[in-house]
């Protein structure tokens, strides 16, 4: 009973945060299935009127963990073990966090296109699902930590932009997407560092309407091949492949398709550049940035393939302009470099490996450079 009342008190505290913040990213995720938004169905989840679930088996925990904390909660079994130490509101907004925030680059008011909502959801969802697939943290804890980080970070960010410059909760708004992507990757970076391979996760049990929500503790064991030193790399691979798969699914039979490259064929530099340019174009069509281009910086020396070739991708005013720089200043193990992740997945399928990659920012431009071997 002691644990039960503790959890109920935590639920009440989180509820007060919810009422103060008036926004849940999960609600924004689910909003993409509604025609009320008036956005394109370009990246929607299926042909059943948008009712196809888009989340993994544990993803809907978020709606219960935060919004559902309003209702009484009954815990079944022992207290769940944690991976990374659970974040608290005090730690999320302590002196160190405020000092970091004060030194951080402030968001700039720049002209940016409205994002395709389904594409914005794809970027967020792919990043979340990769965490779930890697089994690095109980997903109920991840949602609480994510909530506390965005709760602490939101007002300073909004104040820097000024009133009327952002629609809270709207993922299609590039200013809001920039913020929420930062909060998501700040949370991921926190959880992915040296997590235990075995932990307990609180998963909801189906109950009748009006009944108190119940949870059971489930032991989660990570795949032994997913050692801690490769988790960041695997997360990037999962995100990149997820985005690339969706682009191929939506554009594969159209004139806007990414040029077909046979698996492992290692095409020449011209063919590789053509594919990279089209990935860049599809990001632009989806409202990710105002404009962009891709080019070869240095030709490779191989006569057989494109090995050794150095490429550069530049986009102007991307939806991650502030968050990419803010995350980079934290020196995290994972960042929201979505274009580079997607192109890395494309080239991996073609038989190449990306090396010497970097993402830099000059004024309103995000510049990604890399070589392939």
CSV table of C-alpha atoms in Angstrom, one decimal:
chain,number,residue,atom,x,y,z
A,1,UNK,CA,0.0,0.0,0.0
A,2,UNK,CA,2.9,2.3,0.7
A,3,UNK,CA,4.0,2.0,-2.9
A,4,UNK,CA,0.5,2.4,-4.2
A,5,UNK,CA,0.0,5.7,-2.4
A,6,UNK,CA,3.4,6.9,-3.5
A,7,UNK,CA,2.4,6.3,-7.1
A,8,UNK,CA,-0.9,8.0,-6.6
A,9,UNK,CA,0.9,11.1,-5.3
A,10,UNK,CA,3.2,11.1,-8.3
A,11,UNK,CA,0.1,10.8,-10.5
A,12,UNK,CA,-1.5,13.9,-8.9
A,13,UNK,CA,1.7,15.9,-9.3
A,14,UNK,CA,2.0,15.0,-12.9
A,15,UNK,CA,-1.6,15.9,-13.4
A,16,UNK,CA,-0.9,19.4,-12.1
A,17,UNK,CA,1.9,19.7,-14.6
A,18,UNK,CA,-0.4,18.6,-17.4
A,19,UNK,CA,-3.0,21.3,-16.5
A,20,UNK,CA,-0.3,23.9,-16.4
A,21,UNK,CA,1.3,22.9,-19.7
A,22,UNK,CA,-1.9,22.2,-21.6
A,23,UNK,CA,-0.1,20.1,-24.2
A,24,UNK,CA,0.8,16.4,-24.7
A,25,UNK,CA,3.0,15.4,-27.6
A,26,UNK,CA,1.1,12.1,-27.7
A,27,UNK,CA,-2.1,14.0,-28.6
A,28,UNK,CA,-0.2,15.7,-31.3
A,29,UNK,CA,1.0,12.3,-32.6
A,30,UNK,CA,-2.5,11.0,-32.7
A,31,UNK,CA,-3.8,14.2,-34.3
A,32,UNK,CA,-2.4,13.2,-37.6
A,33,UNK,CA,-5.1,10.6,-38.1
A,34,UNK,CA,-7.8,13.2,-38.0
A,35,UNK,CA,-9.0,15.0,-41.1
A,36,UNK,CA,-9.8,18.0,-39.0
A,37,UNK,CA,-6.3,19.2,-39.3
A,38,UNK,CA,-6.8,19.6,-43.0
A,39,UNK,CA,-3.3,18.3,-43.8
A,40,UNK,CA,-2.2,16.0,-46.5
A,41,UNK,CA,-2.5,12.2,-46.0
A,42,UNK,CA,0.9,11.8,-47.7
A,43,UNK,CA,2.4,10.0,-44.8
A,44,UNK,CA,-0.7,8.7,-43.0
A,45,UNK,CA,-0.7,5.2,-41.8
A,46,UNK,CA,-2.9,3.2,-44.0
A,47,UNK,CA,-6.1,2.9,-46.1
A,48,UNK,CA,-8.6,2.4,-43.3
A,49,UNK,CA,-9.5,6.1,-42.9
A,50,UNK,CA,-6.5,6.8,-40.6
A,51,UNK,CA,-7.6,4.3,-37.9
A,52,UNK,CA,-4.6,2.0,-38.2
A,53,UNK,CA,-2.6,2.2,-35.0
A,54,UNK,CA,0.8,3.8,-35.6
A,55,UNK,CA,2.4,3.0,-32.3
A,56,UNK,CA,4.2,0.0,-31.0
A,57,UNK,CA,2.9,-2.3,-28.4
A,58,UNK,CA,4.2,-0.1,-25.5
A,59,UNK,CA,3.8,3.3,-27.1
A,60,UNK,CA,0.3,4.0,-25.9
A,61,UNK,CA,1.6,3.8,-22.3
A,62,UNK,CA,2.3,7.5,-22.7
A,63,UNK,CA,-1.4,8.4,-22.7
A,64,UNK,CA,-1.9,6.6,-19.4
A,65,UNK,CA,1.4,7.6,-17.8
A,66,UNK,CA,0.8,11.3,-18.1
A,67,UNK,CA,-2.8,12.1,-19.1
A,68,UNK,CA,-4.1,9.0,-17.4
A,69,UNK,CA,-2.5,9.8,-14.1
A,70,UNK,CA,-5.7,11.8,-13.4
A,71,UNK,CA,-7.4,8.5,-12.6
A,72,UNK,CA,-6.6,6.4,-9.6
A,73,UNK,CA,-3.9,3.8,-10.2
A,74,UNK,CA,-3.4,0.3,-8.7
A,75,UNK,CA,0.0,-1.3,-9.0
A,76,UNK,CA,0.2,-5.1,-9.4
A,77,UNK,CA,3.4,-6.7,-8.3
A,78,UNK,CA,6.6,-5.1,-7.0
A,79,UNK,CA,8.0,-1.7,-7.7
A,80,UNK,CA,9.6,-1.6,-11.1
A,81,UNK,CA,13.3,-1.4,-11.4
A,82,UNK,CA,14.6,1.5,-13.5
A,83,UNK,CA,17.3,1.9,-16.1
A,84,UNK,CA,18.6,5.5,-16.1
A,85,UNK,CA,17.7,7.2,-12.8
A,86,UNK,CA,14.1,8.6,-13.2
A,87,UNK,CA,14.2,12.3,-13.8
A,88,UNK,CA,12.5,14.6,-11.3
A,89,UNK,CA,11.0,18.1,-11.8
A,90,UNK,CA,13.6,19.5,-9.5
A,91,UNK,CA,16.5,18.0,-11.5
A,92,UNK,CA,14.9,19.0,-14.8
A,93,UNK,CA,14.9,22.6,-13.7
A,94,UNK,CA,17.8,22.8,-11.2
A,95,UNK,CA,20.7,25.3,-11.2
A,96,UNK,CA,22.7,23.3,-13.6
A,97,UNK,CA,19.9,23.0,-16.1
A,98,UNK,CA,19.1,26.7,-15.9
A,99,UNK,CA,22.7,27.6,-16.4
A,100,UNK,CA,22.9,25.4,-19.5
A,101,UNK,CA,19.7,27.0,-20.8
A,102,UNK,CA,21.1,30.5,-20.2
A,103,UNK,CA,24.3,29.7,-22.2
A,104,UNK,CA,22.4,27.9,-25.0
A,105,UNK,CA,21.9,29.6,-28.4
A,106,UNK,CA,18.5,31.3,-28.4
A,107,UNK,CA,16.0,30.3,-31.2
A,108,UNK,CA,15.8,32.7,-34.0
A,109,UNK,CA,12.8,34.0,-35.8
A,110,UNK,CA,13.4,32.8,-39.4
A,111,UNK,CA,11.1,32.1,-42.3
A,112,UNK,CA,10.3,28.4,-42.4
A,113,UNK,CA,7.6,26.5,-44.3
A,114,UNK,CA,4.9,24.7,-42.4
A,115,UNK,CA,5.7,21.0,-42.2
A,116,UNK,CA,3.6,18.2,-43.6
A,117,UNK,CA,2.0,17.0,-40.3
A,118,UNK,CA,2.3,13.3,-41.2
A,119,UNK,CA,6.0,13.8,-42.0
A,120,UNK,CA,6.6,15.5,-38.7
A,121,UNK,CA,4.8,12.7,-36.9
A,122,UNK,CA,7.0,10.2,-38.9
A,123,UNK,CA,10.2,11.8,-37.6
A,124,UNK,CA,9.0,11.9,-34.0
A,125,UNK,CA,7.5,8.4,-34.1
A,126,UNK,CA,10.5,6.8,-35.8
A,127,UNK,CA,12.7,8.2,-33.0
A,128,UNK,CA,10.4,7.0,-30.3
A,129,UNK,CA,9.9,3.5,-31.8
A,130,UNK,CA,13.7,3.1,-32.1
A,131,UNK,CA,14.0,3.6,-28.3
A,132,UNK,CA,11.2,1.1,-27.8
A,133,UNK,CA,12.8,-1.5,-30.1
A,134,UNK,CA,16.2,-1.2,-28.4
A,135,UNK,CA,14.9,-1.9,-24.9
A,136,UNK,CA,17.1,0.7,-23.2
A,137,UNK,CA,14.6,2.0,-20.6
A,138,UNK,CA,11.1,1.3,-19.4
A,139,UNK,CA,8.8,3.2,-21.7
A,140,UNK,CA,6.7,4.4,-18.9
A,141,UNK,CA,9.8,6.0,-17.4
A,142,UNK,CA,10.8,7.4,-20.8
A,143,UNK,CA,7.4,9.2,-21.1
A,144,UNK,CA,7.7,10.7,-17.7
A,145,UNK,CA,11.2,11.9,-18.3
A,146,UNK,CA,10.2,13.3,-21.7
A,147,UNK,CA,7.3,15.1,-20.1
A,148,UNK,CA,9.5,16.7,-17.3
A,149,UNK,CA,12.1,17.8,-19.8
A,150,UNK,CA,9.6,19.5,-22.1
A,151,UNK,CA,7.8,21.0,-19.1
A,152,UNK,CA,11.0,22.6,-17.9
A,153,UNK,CA,12.2,23.7,-21.3
A,154,UNK,CA,9.0,25.0,-22.9
A,155,UNK,CA,8.5,28.4,-21.3
A,156,UNK,CA,12.0,29.7,-21.7
A,157,UNK,CA,11.9,28.6,-25.4
A,158,UNK,CA,8.5,30.2,-26.0
A,159,UNK,CA,9.7,33.4,-24.3
A,160,UNK,CA,12.7,33.6,-26.5
A,161,UNK,CA,10.6,33.4,-29.6
A,162,UNK,CA,8.0,35.9,-28.4
A,163,UNK,CA,4.2,35.8,-28.3
A,164,UNK,CA,2.3,34.7,-31.3
A,165,UNK,CA,5.2,33.0,-33.0
A,166,UNK,CA,4.4,29.4,-32.2
A,167,UNK,CA,1.3,27.2,-32.0
A,168,UNK,CA,1.7,25.0,-28.9
A,169,UNK,CA,1.2,21.3,-29.6
A,170,UNK,CA,1.2,21.7,-33.4
A,171,UNK,CA,3.9,19.4,-34.8
A,172,UNK,CA,3.4,21.0,-38.2
A,173,UNK,CA,4.6,24.4,-36.8
A,174,UNK,CA,8.4,24.4,-37.4
A,175,UNK,CA,8.9,26.4,-34.3
A,176,UNK,CA,7.1,23.9,-32.1
A,177,UNK,CA,8.6,20.9,-33.9
A,178,UNK,CA,12.1,22.4,-33.3
A,179,UNK,CA,11.3,22.5,-29.6
A,180,UNK,CA,9.7,19.1,-29.2
A,181,UNK,CA,12.4,17.4,-31.2
A,182,UNK,CA,15.0,18.9,-28.9
A,183,UNK,CA,13.1,17.6,-25.8
A,184,UNK,CA,12.7,14.2,-27.3
A,185,UNK,CA,16.4,13.8,-28.2
A,186,UNK,CA,17.5,15.3,-24.9
A,187,UNK,CA,15.5,12.5,-23.3
A,188,UNK,CA,16.8,9.8,-25.6
A,189,UNK,CA,20.4,10.9,-25.0
A,190,UNK,CA,19.8,10.7,-21.3
A,191,UNK,CA,18.4,7.2,-21.4
A,192,UNK,CA,20.7,5.6,-24.0
A,193,UNK,CA,24.0,5.9,-22.0
A,194,UNK,CA,25.0,2.6,-20.4
A,195,UNK,CA,21.5,1.3,-19.7
A,196,UNK,CA,21.0,-2.1,-18.1
A,197,UNK,CA,20.2,-5.1,-20.3
A,198,UNK,CA,17.4,-6.2,-18.0
A,199,UNK,CA,14.8,-4.1,-16.3
A,200,UNK,CA,11.1,-4.0,-15.3
A,201,UNK,CA,8.5,-2.0,-17.2
A,202,UNK,CA,5.0,-1.1,-16.0
A,203,UNK,CA,2.5,-2.1,-18.7
A,204,UNK,CA,-1.2,-1.3,-18.5
A,205,UNK,CA,-3.9,-4.0,-18.0
A,206,UNK,CA,-7.2,-3.7,-19.8
A,207,UNK,CA,-10.0,-2.7,-17.4
A,208,UNK,CA,-13.7,-1.9,-17.7
A,209,UNK,CA,-14.7,1.7,-18.3
A,210,UNK,CA,-14.7,3.7,-15.1
A,211,UNK,CA,-12.4,1.2,-13.3
A,212,UNK,CA,-9.1,2.4,-11.9
A,213,UNK,CA,-6.2,1.8,-14.3
A,214,UNK,CA,-4.1,-1.2,-13.3
A,215,UNK,CA,-0.5,-2.0,-14.3
A,216,UNK,CA,1.7,-5.1,-14.1
A,217,UNK,CA,5.4,-5.2,-14.0
A,218,UNK,CA,7.0,-7.0,-17.0
A,219,UNK,CA,10.6,-8.0,-17.2
A,220,UNK,CA,12.2,-6.7,-20.4
A,221,UNK,CA,15.5,-8.3,-21.6
A,222,UNK,CA,17.4,-6.6,-24.3
A,223,UNK,CA,18.8,-8.6,-27.2
A,224,UNK,CA,22.4,-9.6,-26.1
A,225,UNK,CA,23.8,-8.5,-29.4
A,226,UNK,CA,22.7,-4.9,-28.7
A,227,UNK,CA,25.7,-4.0,-26.4
A,228,UNK,CA,25.8,-0.6,-24.9
A,229,UNK,CA,28.6,0.6,-27.1
A,230,UNK,CA,26.5,0.3,-30.3
A,231,UNK,CA,23.2,1.5,-29.0
A,232,UNK,CA,23.6,5.1,-30.4
A,233,UNK,CA,24.5,3.7,-33.8
A,234,UNK,CA,21.6,1.2,-33.8
A,235,UNK,CA,19.2,4.0,-32.9
A,236,UNK,CA,20.3,6.1,-35.8
A,237,UNK,CA,20.0,3.1,-38.1
A,238,UNK,CA,16.5,2.3,-37.0
A,239,UNK,CA,15.4,5.9,-37.4
A,240,UNK,CA,17.0,6.3,-40.8
A,241,UNK,CA,15.6,3.0,-42.1
A,242,UNK,CA,12.1,3.9,-40.9
A,243,UNK,CA,12.1,7.3,-42.6
A,244,UNK,CA,13.5,5.8,-45.8
A,245,UNK,CA,11.0,3.0,-45.9
A,246,UNK,CA,8.1,5.5,-45.6
A,247,UNK,CA,9.5,7.7,-48.4
A,248,UNK,CA,9.8,4.6,-50.6
A,249,UNK,CA,6.3,3.5,-49.7
A,250,UNK,CA,4.8,6.9,-50.5
A,251,UNK,CA,6.8,7.9,-53.5
A,252,UNK,CA,8.1,4.6,-54.9
A,253,UNK,CA,5.6,4.3,-57.7
A,254,UNK,CA,5.6,8.0,-58.6
A,255,UNK,CA,7.8,10.4,-60.7
A,256,UNK,CA,9.2,11.7,-57.4
A,257,UNK,CA,10.6,8.3,-56.3
A,258,UNK,CA,14.2,7.9,-55.1
A,259,UNK,CA,16.2,6.4,-58.0
A,260,UNK,CA,16.3,2.6,-57.6
A,261,UNK,CA,19.6,1.2,-56.5
A,262,UNK,CA,20.1,-2.5,-56.3
A,263,UNK,CA,21.1,-3.8,-52.9
A,264,UNK,CA,24.9,-4.0,-52.5
A,265,UNK,CA,25.4,-2.8,-56.1
A,266,UNK,CA,27.8,0.1,-55.1
A,267,UNK,CA,26.8,2.4,-58.0
A,268,UNK,CA,29.0,5.2,-59.3
A,269,UNK,CA,29.2,8.6,-57.7
A,270,UNK,CA,26.7,10.2,-60.2
A,271,UNK,CA,24.1,7.6,-59.4
A,272,UNK,CA,24.7,8.1,-55.7
A,273,UNK,CA,24.4,11.8,-56.0
A,274,UNK,CA,21.2,11.5,-57.9
A,275,UNK,CA,19.6,9.5,-55.1
A,276,UNK,CA,20.9,11.8,-52.4
A,277,UNK,CA,19.4,14.8,-54.3
A,278,UNK,CA,16.0,13.1,-54.5
A,279,UNK,CA,16.0,12.3,-50.7
A,280,UNK,CA,16.8,16.0,-50.1
A,281,UNK,CA,13.9,17.0,-52.5
A,282,UNK,CA,11.4,14.8,-50.6
A,283,UNK,CA,12.4,16.4,-47.3
A,284,UNK,CA,11.8,19.8,-48.9
A,285,UNK,CA,8.5,18.8,-50.4
A,286,UNK,CA,7.5,17.7,-46.8
A,287,UNK,CA,8.2,21.1,-45.5
A,288,UNK,CA,11.4,20.2,-43.6
A,289,UNK,CA,13.4,23.2,-44.9
A,290,UNK,CA,13.0,26.2,-47.1
A,291,UNK,CA,15.4,25.1,-49.7
A,292,UNK,CA,18.3,22.7,-50.1
A,293,UNK,CA,20.9,21.2,-52.4
A,294,UNK,CA,23.4,18.3,-52.5
A,295,UNK,CA,26.8,18.1,-54.3
A,296,UNK,CA,30.0,16.2,-54.5
A,297,UNK,CA,32.8,18.0,-52.7
A,298,UNK,CA,35.6,15.6,-53.7
A,299,UNK,CA,35.7,12.8,-56.2
A,300,UNK,CA,36.9,9.4,-55.1
A,301,UNK,CA,39.9,7.7,-56.6
A,302,UNK,CA,38.3,4.3,-57.2
A,303,UNK,CA,37.6,3.4,-60.9
A,304,UNK,CA,35.1,0.7,-59.9
A,305,UNK,CA,32.7,2.6,-57.7
A,306,UNK,CA,32.1,5.8,-55.6
A,307,UNK,CA,34.4,4.8,-52.7
A,308,UNK,CA,36.3,7.8,-51.3
A,309,UNK,CA,33.8,10.3,-52.7
A,310,UNK,CA,32.9,13.2,-50.3
A,311,UNK,CA,29.4,14.7,-50.4
A,312,UNK,CA,27.7,17.7,-48.9
A,313,UNK,CA,24.1,18.5,-48.3
A,314,UNK,CA,23.0,22.0,-47.4
A,315,UNK,CA,19.5,23.0,-46.3
A,316,UNK,CA,18.2,26.5,-45.4
A,317,UNK,CA,16.1,27.1,-42.3
A,318,UNK,CA,15.3,23.4,-41.5
A,319,UNK,CA,12.8,22.5,-38.8
A,320,UNK,CA,15.7,21.4,-36.6
A,321,UNK,CA,17.7,24.6,-36.9
A,322,UNK,CA,17.7,25.5,-33.2
A,323,UNK,CA,17.4,22.0,-31.8
A,324,UNK,CA,20.2,20.6,-33.8
A,325,UNK,CA,22.6,23.3,-32.5
A,326,UNK,CA,21.2,23.1,-28.9
A,327,UNK,CA,21.7,19.3,-28.9
A,328,UNK,CA,25.2,19.6,-30.4
A,329,UNK,CA,26.2,21.9,-27.6
A,330,UNK,CA,25.3,19.1,-25.1
A,331,UNK,CA,27.6,16.7,-27.0
A,332,UNK,CA,25.0,13.9,-26.9
A,333,UNK,CA,25.4,10.4,-28.1
A,334,UNK,CA,22.4,10.8,-30.5
A,335,UNK,CA,21.1,13.8,-32.4
A,336,UNK,CA,18.1,14.7,-34.6
A,337,UNK,CA,20.0,14.8,-37.9
A,338,UNK,CA,17.2,13.2,-39.8
A,339,UNK,CA,18.4,13.8,-43.3
A,340,UNK,CA,21.8,12.3,-42.5
A,341,UNK,CA,20.2,9.3,-40.9
A,342,UNK,CA,18.0,8.7,-43.9
A,343,UNK,CA,20.9,9.1,-46.4
A,344,UNK,CA,23.1,6.8,-44.3
A,345,UNK,CA,20.4,4.1,-44.5
A,346,UNK,CA,20.1,4.6,-48.3
A,347,UNK,CA,23.8,4.2,-48.8
A,348,UNK,CA,24.1,1.3,-46.5
A,349,UNK,CA,21.5,-0.6,-48.6
A,350,UNK,CA,23.6,0.3,-51.7
A,351,UNK,CA,26.6,-1.3,-50.2
A,352,UNK,CA,28.5,1.7,-48.9
A,353,UNK,CA,29.4,2.9,-45.4
A,354,UNK,CA,29.3,6.5,-44.4
A,355,UNK,CA,32.4,7.8,-42.6
A,356,UNK,CA,33.8,11.1,-41.4
A,357,UNK,CA,30.3,12.6,-41.2
A,358,UNK,CA,29.6,16.0,-39.6
A,359,UNK,CA,26.7,18.4,-39.2
A,360,UNK,CA,27.5,22.1,-38.9
A,361,UNK,CA,25.4,25.3,-38.8
A,362,UNK,CA,26.2,28.5,-40.6
A,363,UNK,CA,23.6,31.3,-40.1
A,364,UNK,CA,20.4,29.6,-41.1
A,365,UNK,CA,22.0,26.7,-42.9
A,366,UNK,CA,22.5,23.1,-41.8
A,367,UNK,CA,25.4,21.6,-43.6
A,368,UNK,CA,26.0,17.9,-43.6
A,369,UNK,CA,29.2,16.4,-45.1
A,370,UNK,CA,30.4,12.8,-45.3
A,371,UNK,CA,32.5,10.4,-47.3
A,372,UNK,CA,31.6,6.8,-48.3
A,373,UNK,CA,33.7,3.7,-48.5
